Coordinates of C-alpha atoms and ligand atoms in Angstrom, one line a residue:
X27 CA -47.0 -180.1 13.9
X28 CA -48.2 -181.0 17.4
X29 CA -50.6 -178.6 19.1
X30 CA -48.0 -177.7 21.5
X31 CA -45.8 -176.7 18.7
X32 CA -48.1 -174.5 17.0
X33 CA -49.5 -172.4 19.8
X34 CA -45.2 -172.0 20.6
X35 CA -46.3 -168.1 20.6
X36 CA -48.1 -167.9 23.2
X37 CA -45.5 -169.3 25.7
X38 CA -42.4 -167.7 24.3
X39 CA -43.0 -163.8 23.9
X40 CA -41.0 -161.9 20.6
X41 CA -38.4 -160.7 20.8
X42 CA -35.5 -159.0 18.9
X43 CA -31.2 -159.8 19.3
X44 CA -29.7 -158.0 22.2
X45 CA -28.8 -154.4 21.3
X46 CA -26.0 -152.3 22.1
X47 CA -27.2 -150.3 25.3
X48 CA -28.2 -146.9 24.6
X49 CA -25.2 -145.7 27.0
X50 CA -22.3 -147.1 24.2
X51 CA -24.5 -145.2 21.6
X52 CA -24.6 -142.4 23.0
X53 CA -21.0 -142.1 23.7
X54 CA -19.9 -142.9 20.0
X55 CA -20.5 -146.7 19.3
X56 CA -20.6 -147.2 16.0
X57 CA -21.0 -150.9 16.1
X58 CA -24.6 -152.7 14.5
X59 CA -27.0 -151.9 16.9
X60 CA -28.7 -155.5 16.8
X61 CA -26.4 -158.2 17.6
X62 CA -27.0 -162.2 16.8
X63 CA -29.4 -164.9 17.6
X64 CA -27.9 -167.2 18.9
X65 CA -29.1 -171.1 17.8
X66 CA -31.6 -171.9 20.9
X67 CA -33.3 -168.4 20.2
X68 CA -33.2 -168.4 16.9
X69 CA -34.6 -172.1 17.5
X70 CA -37.3 -170.4 19.7
X71 CA -38.5 -167.4 17.9
X72 CA -38.4 -169.5 14.3
X73 CA -40.9 -172.1 16.7
X74 CA -43.2 -169.1 17.1
X75 CA -44.2 -169.2 13.1
X76 CA -48.0 -170.7 13.6
X77 CA -47.5 -172.3 9.7
X78 CA -50.8 -170.0 9.2
X79 CA -51.4 -171.7 5.4
X80 CA -51.1 -168.4 4.5
X81 CA -48.0 -166.7 4.6
X82 CA -49.2 -163.1 4.1
X83 CA -45.3 -162.7 5.2
X84 CA -43.9 -164.0 2.0
X85 CA -46.4 -162.0 -0.4
X86 CA -45.5 -158.9 1.8
X87 CA -41.6 -159.3 1.0
X88 CA -40.9 -157.9 -2.0
X89 CA -38.7 -161.2 -3.1
X90 CA -41.1 -163.3 -1.8
X91 CA -39.3 -165.5 0.3
X92 CA -40.1 -168.6 1.7
X93 CA -40.1 -167.4 4.9
X94 CA -42.6 -171.0 6.6
X95 CA -40.1 -172.6 4.8
X96 CA -37.1 -171.4 6.6
X97 CA -38.1 -171.0 9.4
X98 CA -38.9 -175.0 9.6
X99 CA -35.2 -175.4 8.7
X100 CA -34.1 -173.4 11.2
X101 CA -35.8 -175.3 14.3
X102 CA -34.3 -178.6 12.1
X103 CA -30.8 -176.8 12.5
X104 CA -30.6 -177.3 8.6
X105 CA -28.9 -174.4 8.4
X106 CA -27.0 -174.7 5.2
X107 CA -30.2 -175.7 3.6
X108 CA -32.3 -172.5 4.2
X109 CA -29.3 -170.4 3.2
X110 CA -29.5 -172.5 -0.1
X111 CA -33.3 -171.6 0.2
X112 CA -32.7 -167.9 1.1
X113 CA -30.4 -167.3 -2.4
X114 CA -32.7 -169.1 -4.1
X115 CA -35.4 -165.7 -4.2
X116 CA -33.1 -163.4 -2.2
X117 CA -29.6 -162.7 -3.6
X118 CA -28.7 -160.1 -0.5
X119 CA -30.3 -162.2 2.3
X120 CA -28.1 -161.0 5.2
X121 CA -28.4 -157.4 4.1
X122 CA -32.2 -157.3 4.1
X123 CA -32.2 -159.0 7.1
X124 CA -30.4 -156.1 8.8
X125 CA -32.3 -153.3 6.9
X126 CA -35.7 -153.9 5.5
X127 CA -38.2 -151.9 7.1
X128 CA -39.7 -155.1 8.4
X129 CA -42.8 -153.7 10.4
X130 CA -43.7 -152.4 7.0
X131 CA -43.2 -155.6 4.9
X132 CA -42.9 -159.4 6.3
X133 CA -43.3 -158.4 9.8
X134 CA -46.1 -156.4 9.3
X135 CA -48.0 -158.6 7.6
X136 CA -47.1 -161.5 9.8
X137 CA -50.7 -163.2 10.9
X138 CA -49.2 -162.7 14.8
X139 CA -48.7 -159.1 14.3
X140 CA -50.9 -158.7 17.7
X141 CA -48.9 -161.5 19.3
X142 CA -45.9 -160.1 18.9
X143 CA -44.5 -161.0 15.0
X144 CA -42.5 -163.8 14.0
X145 CA -38.8 -161.9 13.9
X146 CA -38.3 -162.9 10.7
X147 CA -35.3 -160.0 9.6
X148 CA -33.1 -161.5 12.3
X149 CA -33.8 -165.3 12.0
X150 CA -33.1 -164.4 8.4
X151 CA -29.6 -162.5 9.0
X152 CA -28.9 -165.7 11.5
X153 CA -29.7 -168.4 8.6
X154 CA -26.6 -166.6 6.9
X155 CA -23.9 -165.3 8.8
X156 CA -24.3 -168.9 10.7
X157 CA -24.0 -170.7 7.1
X158 CA -21.5 -168.1 5.5
X159 CA -18.9 -168.8 8.9
X160 CA -19.5 -172.3 8.3
X161 CA -18.6 -172.7 5.0
X162 CA -21.9 -172.9 3.3
X163 CA -21.6 -171.2 -0.6
X164 CA -23.6 -171.4 -4.2
X165 CA -23.4 -174.5 -5.2
X166 CA -22.9 -173.5 -9.2
X167 CA -20.9 -177.0 -9.5
X168 CA -23.8 -177.6 -12.3
X169 CA -24.0 -174.6 -14.2
X170 CA -22.3 -174.3 -18.0
X171 CA -20.4 -171.3 -18.9
X172 CA -22.4 -170.0 -22.0
X173 CA -19.9 -167.3 -23.4
X174 CA -22.3 -164.8 -23.2
X175 CA -20.9 -161.3 -21.2
X176 CA -23.5 -158.7 -19.4
X177 CA -21.3 -155.5 -18.0
X178 CA -23.6 -154.4 -15.1
X179 CA -22.9 -150.5 -14.3
X180 CA -23.2 -149.9 -10.7
X181 CA -22.4 -152.2 -8.0
X182 CA -24.8 -151.1 -5.7
X183 CA -28.0 -154.0 -4.3
X184 CA -29.5 -153.4 -7.9
X185 CA -26.3 -154.9 -9.5
X186 CA -25.0 -156.8 -7.5
X187 CA -28.5 -159.3 -7.6
X188 CA -28.2 -158.9 -11.5
X189 CA -25.0 -160.2 -11.1
X190 CA -26.0 -163.5 -8.9
X191 CA -28.3 -164.6 -11.1
X192 CA -26.3 -163.7 -14.1
X193 CA -23.7 -166.1 -12.6
X194 CA -25.9 -168.6 -12.1
X195 CA -27.1 -169.0 -15.5
X196 CA -23.6 -169.4 -16.5
X197 CA -23.1 -165.7 -17.6
X198 CA -19.9 -163.8 -17.3
X199 CA -21.2 -160.7 -15.3
X200 CA -18.7 -157.9 -15.1
X201 CA -19.7 -154.9 -12.8
X202 CA -18.5 -151.4 -12.5
X203 CA -18.6 -149.1 -10.2
X204 CA -16.9 -145.1 -10.3
X205 CA -16.3 -145.9 -6.5
X206 CA -13.5 -147.8 -5.0
X207 CA -15.8 -150.2 -2.9
X208 CA -18.9 -152.3 -4.1
X209 CA -22.4 -152.1 -2.7
X210 CA -23.9 -148.3 -4.0
X211 CA -25.8 -146.9 -0.5
X212 CA -24.9 -150.3 1.3
X213 CA -21.8 -149.3 1.4
X214 CA -22.0 -145.5 0.8
X215 CA -24.7 -144.1 2.9
X216 CA -26.8 -146.3 5.4
X217 CA -24.1 -146.0 8.4
X218 CA -22.4 -149.1 10.1
X219 CA -24.9 -148.9 13.1
X220 CA -27.7 -150.5 10.7
X221 CA -24.6 -152.1 8.6
X222 CA -21.7 -153.4 9.0
X223 CA -19.0 -152.9 6.4
X224 CA -17.8 -156.3 6.7
X225 CA -21.0 -157.5 6.2
X226 CA -20.3 -156.4 2.4
X227 CA -16.7 -157.5 2.3
X228 CA -18.3 -160.8 2.9
X229 CA -20.6 -160.9 0.0
X230 CA -18.3 -159.5 -2.7
X231 CA -16.0 -162.8 -1.6
X232 CA -19.3 -164.9 -1.9
X233 CA -19.6 -163.1 -5.5
X234 CA -16.3 -163.9 -6.3
X235 CA -16.5 -167.0 -5.5
X236 CA -19.1 -167.4 -8.1
X237 CA -17.2 -165.8 -11.0
X238 CA -18.5 -162.8 -10.7
X239 CA -15.7 -159.5 -11.0
X240 CA -15.8 -156.1 -10.7
X241 CA -14.2 -153.1 -12.4
X242 CA -13.9 -150.3 -9.3
X243 CA -13.3 -147.0 -9.5
X244 CA -14.8 -146.9 -13.2
X245 CA -17.5 -144.3 -14.4
X246 CA -19.0 -145.0 -17.5
X247 CA -19.7 -141.5 -19.0
X248 CA -16.6 -140.5 -18.1
X249 CA -13.6 -143.2 -17.8
X250 CA -14.9 -145.1 -20.1
X251 CA -18.8 -145.4 -22.9
X252 CA -21.7 -147.1 -22.9
X253 CA -20.5 -147.1 -26.9
X254 CA -17.4 -149.4 -25.4
X255 CA -19.9 -151.1 -23.0
X256 CA -22.0 -152.0 -25.8
X257 CA -19.3 -153.3 -27.8
X258 CA -17.8 -155.6 -25.6
X259 CA -20.6 -157.2 -24.1
X260 CA -23.9 -159.1 -24.9
X261 CA -26.0 -156.4 -22.9
X262 CA -25.5 -153.9 -19.9
X263 CA -27.7 -153.6 -16.9
X264 CA -28.3 -150.1 -15.3
X265 CA -28.2 -150.0 -11.9
X266 CA -27.0 -146.8 -11.1
X267 CA -29.3 -145.4 -8.5
X268 CA -31.1 -142.4 -7.7
X269 CA -28.6 -139.4 -6.6
X270 CA -30.8 -136.3 -7.7
X271 CA -31.0 -134.4 -4.3
X272 CA -34.3 -132.8 -3.8
X273 CA -33.5 -129.1 -3.7
X274 CA -36.0 -127.7 -0.7
X275 CA -34.6 -124.1 -2.3
X276 CA -34.5 -122.3 1.4
X277 CA -33.2 -118.7 2.0
X278 CA -29.9 -119.4 3.8
X279 CA -29.2 -122.9 2.2
X280 CA -25.7 -122.2 1.2
X281 CA -24.6 -121.0 4.2
X282 CA -21.4 -122.9 6.4
X283 CA -22.8 -125.5 8.2
X284 CA -25.7 -126.4 6.2
X285 CA -25.2 -130.0 5.3
X286 CA -26.5 -132.3 2.7
X287 CA -27.7 -135.0 4.1
X288 CA -25.7 -137.7 1.8
X289 CA -22.2 -136.3 1.9
X290 CA -22.4 -135.6 5.4
X291 CA -23.3 -139.8 5.9
X292 CA -20.8 -140.6 3.1
X293 CA -18.0 -138.6 4.5
X294 CA -18.4 -139.8 8.2
X295 CA -19.1 -143.8 7.0
X296 CA -14.9 -142.9 5.4
X297 CA -14.0 -141.6 8.8
X298 CA -15.8 -144.0 10.8
X299 CA -14.2 -147.1 8.6
X300 CA -11.3 -146.0 8.8
X301 CA -11.0 -145.0 5.2
X302 CA -9.7 -141.1 3.8
X303 CA -12.4 -139.1 4.2
X304 CA -11.6 -138.1 0.7
X305 CA -13.3 -140.0 -2.1
X306 CA -14.3 -140.1 -5.2
X307 CA -17.1 -137.2 -5.0
X308 CA -21.4 -138.4 -5.2
X309 CA -22.4 -137.0 -8.9
X310 CA -23.7 -133.3 -8.3
X311 CA -21.6 -132.5 -5.8
X312 CA -18.4 -132.3 -7.5
X313 CA -16.5 -130.7 -3.7
X314 CA -16.4 -132.9 -1.0
X315 CA -18.4 -130.7 2.2
X316 CA -16.0 -130.3 4.6
X317 CA -17.7 -131.7 8.3
X318 CA -17.5 -129.9 11.0
X319 CA -17.4 -130.8 14.6
X320 CA -20.6 -131.8 15.6
X321 CA -19.2 -132.4 19.3
X322 CA -21.2 -130.3 21.6
X323 CA -23.2 -128.8 18.9
X324 CA -27.1 -128.0 18.3
X325 CA -27.8 -129.5 14.8
X326 CA -31.0 -129.7 13.3
X327 CA -31.8 -132.6 10.6
X328 CA -35.0 -131.3 8.2
X329 CA -36.5 -134.7 7.0
X330 CA -38.5 -137.4 8.2
X331 CA -36.8 -140.9 6.4
X332 CA -34.3 -143.1 6.4
X333 CA -31.8 -140.5 5.2
X334 CA -33.2 -138.2 8.0
X335 CA -33.2 -141.3 10.4
X336 CA -29.5 -141.7 9.4
X337 CA -28.8 -138.3 10.4
X338 CA -30.0 -137.7 13.6
X339 CA -28.1 -141.2 14.6
X340 CA -24.9 -140.0 13.5
X341 CA -25.0 -136.8 14.8
X342 CA -25.7 -138.2 18.6
X343 CA -23.0 -140.8 17.8
X344 CA -20.8 -137.6 17.4
X345 CA -21.3 -136.1 20.6
X346 CA -23.9 -133.4 19.5
X347 CA -25.8 -131.5 22.7
X348 CA -29.1 -131.5 20.8
X349 CA -30.5 -133.3 17.9
X350 CA -33.8 -131.8 16.8
X351 CA -35.6 -133.5 14.0
X352 CA -38.5 -131.3 12.4
X353 CA -41.1 -133.2 10.3
X354 CA -43.3 -131.3 7.9
X355 CA -45.9 -134.0 8.5
X356 CA -47.3 -136.4 11.9
X357 CA -45.5 -139.0 13.2
X358 CA -47.8 -142.0 11.7
X359 CA -47.0 -140.2 7.9
X360 CA -43.3 -140.3 8.2
X361 CA -41.8 -142.5 5.2
X362 CA -39.0 -144.2 7.2
X363 CA -39.2 -147.6 9.4
X364 CA -41.1 -146.8 13.0
X365 CA -38.3 -148.9 14.8
X366 CA -35.8 -146.5 13.6
X367 CA -37.7 -143.7 14.7
X368 CA -37.9 -145.6 18.0
X369 CA -33.8 -146.2 18.3
X370 CA -33.8 -143.0 17.2
X371 CA -35.8 -141.6 20.4
X372 CA -34.2 -144.2 22.9
X373 CA -30.5 -142.3 21.8
X374 CA -32.2 -138.8 22.9
X375 CA -33.1 -137.1 19.4
X376 CA -35.9 -135.2 19.6
X377 CA -38.9 -134.9 17.3
X378 CA -40.9 -132.0 16.3
X379 CA -44.0 -133.0 13.7
X380 CA -45.9 -131.0 11.9
X381 CA -42.9 -127.8 11.6
X382 CA -42.2 -126.8 7.8
X383 CA -38.7 -125.1 7.7
X384 CA -39.2 -121.6 6.1
X385 CA -35.8 -120.2 6.1
X386 CA -32.3 -121.3 7.6
X387 CA -31.1 -118.2 9.2
X388 CA -27.7 -116.8 9.9
X389 CA -26.1 -114.5 12.8
X390 CA -24.1 -111.6 12.1
X391 CA -20.3 -113.3 11.1
X392 CA -22.8 -115.7 8.9
X393 CA -22.3 -117.9 10.6
X394 CA -26.1 -120.9 10.7
X395 CA -28.3 -119.6 13.9
X396 CA -31.3 -121.7 13.3
X397 CA -34.3 -122.7 10.9
X398 CA -37.7 -120.9 10.9
X399 CA -40.6 -122.9 11.1
X400 CA -44.1 -122.9 11.1
X401 CA -46.4 -125.5 12.2
X402 CA -49.0 -127.4 9.5
X403 CA -51.8 -129.0 9.8
X404 CA -52.8 -131.8 7.9
X405 CA -55.2 -131.0 4.7
X406 CA -57.0 -133.2 2.1
X407 CA -55.6 -136.0 0.8
X408 CA -53.8 -135.7 -2.7
X409 CA -54.3 -137.6 -6.1
X410 CA -51.7 -140.0 -4.1
X411 CA -53.7 -140.8 -1.0
X412 CA -51.1 -138.5 0.7
X413 CA -52.7 -135.5 3.3
X414 CA -50.7 -132.4 2.0
X415 CA -49.1 -129.9 5.1
X416 CA -50.5 -126.8 5.0
X417 CA -48.6 -124.1 6.9
X418 CA -50.8 -122.9 10.1
X419 CA -50.4 -118.7 9.5
X420 CA -48.8 -116.7 12.5
X421 CA -47.2 -120.1 14.0
X422 CA -43.7 -119.4 12.7
X423 CA -40.7 -120.2 15.5
X424 CA -36.8 -120.2 15.1
X425 CA -35.6 -123.6 15.8
X426 CA -32.0 -122.6 17.1
X427 CA -29.3 -124.4 15.4
X428 CA -25.0 -124.5 14.9
X429 CA -25.9 -126.8 12.1
X430 CA -28.2 -127.5 10.2
X431 CA -28.3 -131.0 7.9
X432 CA -30.7 -131.1 4.8
X433 CA -32.7 -135.2 4.3
X434 CA -35.4 -133.9 2.5
X435 CA -34.6 -137.3 -0.5
X436 CA -33.1 -138.1 -3.5
X437 CA -34.9 -139.1 -7.5
X438 CA -33.3 -140.3 -10.5
X439 CA -31.7 -138.3 -13.3
X440 CA -31.2 -139.6 -16.9
X441 CA -27.7 -139.0 -18.4
X442 CA -27.5 -137.4 -21.3
X443 CA -24.9 -140.8 -22.7
X444 CA -27.9 -143.1 -22.0
X445 CA -30.7 -140.6 -23.4
X446 CA -28.3 -140.7 -26.3
X447 CA -28.9 -144.8 -26.4
X448 CA -32.5 -144.0 -27.0
X449 CA -32.8 -145.3 -23.6
X450 CA -36.3 -143.0 -22.1
X451 CA -37.2 -141.6 -19.1
X452 CA -40.1 -140.3 -17.0
X453 CA -40.5 -136.7 -16.2
X454 CA -39.2 -137.6 -12.7
X455 CA -35.7 -139.4 -14.3
X456 CA -36.5 -142.8 -14.1
X457 CA -35.4 -144.9 -16.8
X458 CA -38.6 -145.9 -17.9
X459 CA -38.7 -150.1 -18.8
X460 CA -40.5 -153.2 -19.2
X461 CA -44.4 -151.8 -21.7
X462 CA -45.6 -153.6 -24.9
X463 CA -43.3 -155.0 -27.2
X464 CA -40.2 -155.3 -24.2
X465 CA -38.9 -157.6 -21.7
X466 CA -39.4 -156.7 -18.5
X467 CA -36.9 -154.0 -16.9
X468 CA -35.6 -154.0 -20.8
X469 CA -35.5 -150.3 -21.8
X470 CA -36.1 -148.2 -25.1
X471 CA -32.8 -149.8 -26.1
X472 CA -33.7 -153.8 -26.7
X473 CA -29.4 -155.0 -25.2
X474 CA -29.9 -152.0 -22.1
X475 CA -31.8 -153.5 -19.3
X476 CA -32.3 -151.0 -16.0
X477 CA -33.6 -152.3 -12.7
X478 CA -33.6 -150.7 -8.4
X479 CA -33.7 -146.9 -7.6
X480 CA -33.0 -145.1 -10.9
X481 CA -36.2 -146.6 -12.0
X482 CA -38.4 -146.6 -9.5
X483 CA -36.9 -143.2 -8.0
X484 CA -35.1 -143.4 -4.6
X485 CA -36.1 -146.7 -2.5
X486 CA -36.0 -150.4 -0.7
X487 CA -32.8 -152.4 -0.9
X488 CA -35.1 -155.2 -0.7
X489 CA -36.8 -153.8 -4.1
X490 CA -33.8 -152.9 -5.9
X491 CA -32.8 -156.2 -5.2
X492 CA -35.7 -157.7 -6.8
X493 CA -35.6 -155.7 -10.0
X494 CA -32.2 -156.8 -10.3
X495 CA -32.6 -160.1 -10.2
X496 CA -35.7 -159.9 -12.2
X497 CA -33.6 -158.0 -14.7
X498 CA -31.3 -159.9 -14.8
X499 CA -34.3 -163.2 -15.9
X500 CA -35.0 -160.9 -18.9
X501 CA -30.9 -160.4 -20.0
X502 CA -31.1 -164.8 -19.7
X503 CA -34.4 -165.0 -22.2
X504 CA -32.9 -162.4 -24.3
X505 CA -29.5 -164.4 -24.7
X506 CA -30.3 -168.2 -24.3
X507 CA -33.5 -168.3 -25.2
Ligands
LIG25 P1 -27.3 -148.1 -5.0 O1 -27.2 -148.5 -3.8 O2 -27.8 -146.1 -5.4 O3 -26.4 -147.9 -6.2 C1 -25.9 -147.6 -7.5 C2 -24.6 -147.6 -7.7 O4 -24.4 -146.6 -9.1 C3 -23.6 -146.9 -6.9 O5 -22.5 -147.3 -6.4 C4 -22.9 -145.6 -8.0 O6 -21.6 -145.6 -7.5 C5 -23.0 -146.5 -9.4 N1 -23.0 -146.0 -10.4 C6 -24.3 -144.8 -11.0 N2 -23.7 -144.1 -12.2 C7 -22.5 -144.5 -12.4 C8 -21.6 -144.7 -13.5 N3 -22.0 -143.4 -14.5 N4 -20.9 -145.8 -13.8 C9 -19.8 -146.1 -12.9 N5 -20.9 -146.6 -11.3 C10 -22.3 -145.8 -11.3 N6 -32.9 -149.2 2.2 C11 -33.4 -149.8 3.0 O7 -34.6 -150.8 2.5 N7 -33.3 -149.6 4.4 C12 -32.5 -149.0 4.5 O8 -32.6 -149.1 6.2 C13 -31.9 -147.8 3.9 N8 -31.8 -146.8 4.4 C14 -31.6 -145.6 3.4 C15 -30.1 -144.8 4.3 C16 -29.7 -143.8 3.1 C17 -29.1 -142.5 4.0 C18 -30.2 -143.9 2.0 C19 -29.5 -142.5 0.7 C20 -30.7 -144.9 1.5 C21 -31.5 -146.1 2.4 N9 -32.0 -146.7 1.9 C22 -32.7 -147.8 2.4 C23 -32.3 -147.1 0.1 C24 -31.2 -147.6 -0.6 O9 -29.8 -147.7 0.3 C25 -31.6 -147.9 -1.8 O10 -33.0 -147.9 -2.1 C26 -31.1 -149.0 -2.6 O11 -29.9 -149.1 -2.2 C27 -31.1 -148.6 -4.0 O12 -30.2 -149.9 -5.0 P2 -29.3 -149.3 -6.3 O13 -28.3 -151.2 -6.4 O14 -30.7 -149.3 -7.3 O15 -28.6 -147.8 -6.4
LIG26 FE1 -38.4 -159.2 5.5 FE2 -37.0 -157.9 4.1 FE3 -36.4 -160.6 4.3 FE4 -38.8 -159.9 2.7 S1 -36.2 -159.6 2.1 S2 -38.1 -161.8 4.5 S3 -39.4 -158.3 3.3 S4 -36.7 -158.8 5.9

């Protein structure tokens, strides 16, 4: 590398792809916020990589992408090779390039951070979008069918990553999902302004081209049984996610116009996507919520994670007059991506930090009138190093609202039909895998494997991808070695 190239980061600032102007976003544009780099911009941004010799970015990336190497291939305009390299570690690179909280992962540990980190996620998206648009496909010519068959329960990122790796090993992967489309929370959760749904449709074509089969609208434990899957397949992967809603136990949470976050996002996503608003209910919510008209309304969202950010930004696009996010800790303690918080703020969301909800208040006609909150201060760190939010006596106030959305997070649950197969879970419902005498991601039933949110609890797309991929490696060991 020439000296000029090595110091390119001094001459060329970090940039992100162009964003949809804020006026369009606040008047109801649901398109993906960030556009795509053109070739010149991608090459400029890739050329900012120092090739520092100790790629902290790769280490911090949960799938350990070969980032400096694919940045080099972008500079040389070898996009198909870059796409092949991306897929060698990550079965869903174009999705991760869009939704990873890069500021906490690869870009947050870039050596250049103080000069502006290399724009890794946007280059990853550029590589894969460009390669797929120009006909690139995974090359499976050398793959020999093994005659082995594996059932995958859940078409979320964990299940899709597992299917990709099994197909590359010549194992027939058949993916079951209770929903009518693949993607899990990518499809039914994350809004289109972060991830347009055509991206998932295109990935489905890639996977089907690799021989992966989908059986959609089939719920295991309702439409068919785990016993049947074990009879029909050599092994089963469970990528069933984490859907138990954290119940804050707030007085007034059952009032009309108090909405749980995920059904709100799912219903709305179906409408934005032009689909029928009534799809299959989310487990635990057997009745679909009625989506109120948010136009001109005052909306309060309780919770400061990724889900909360998606709710506030959706409410803005639905025409709410004022959107407030109340979070019980300070801004630095917010669990989601700082980039998403900045985008929400730019779109007009008001943040109230250090506010803990006490009760949702009803007016004379039982309609929501607001949320009583108390101010908090951060106390001593708990066993996990997290400082608890302690209420400040006498600081209660009413946050006025017409609609309240509760986004306190999710945890996993072990269904009875899995417990009956010898699968064990932690006290918080996460499936236990690995440990003495078991392969990584193998449950206490040797033919059942698991990964993603069902094992980790609610986490990230990229960690679900990593676990689905690595669980496939264990299944391959069990079946072929
Ligand atoms: P899921 O994506 O939940 O997929 C599980 C699938 O299993 C579902 O399709 C479900 O229908 C199916 N299933 C479950 N039980 C059965 C059954 N019995 N029979 C058949 N099918 C079944 N992460 C990020 O990295 N970036 C983000 O920006 C981000 N935003 C988020 C926004 C929201 C609103 C939410 C809720 C989460 C967000 N996350 C984000 C987290 C991320 O989406 C999850 O960590 C990830 O999707 C987990 O993948 P998974 O495959 O384990 O589970
Ligand atoms: Fe960064 Fe996520 Fe891509 Fe890894 S997968 S390089 S963390 S954007």
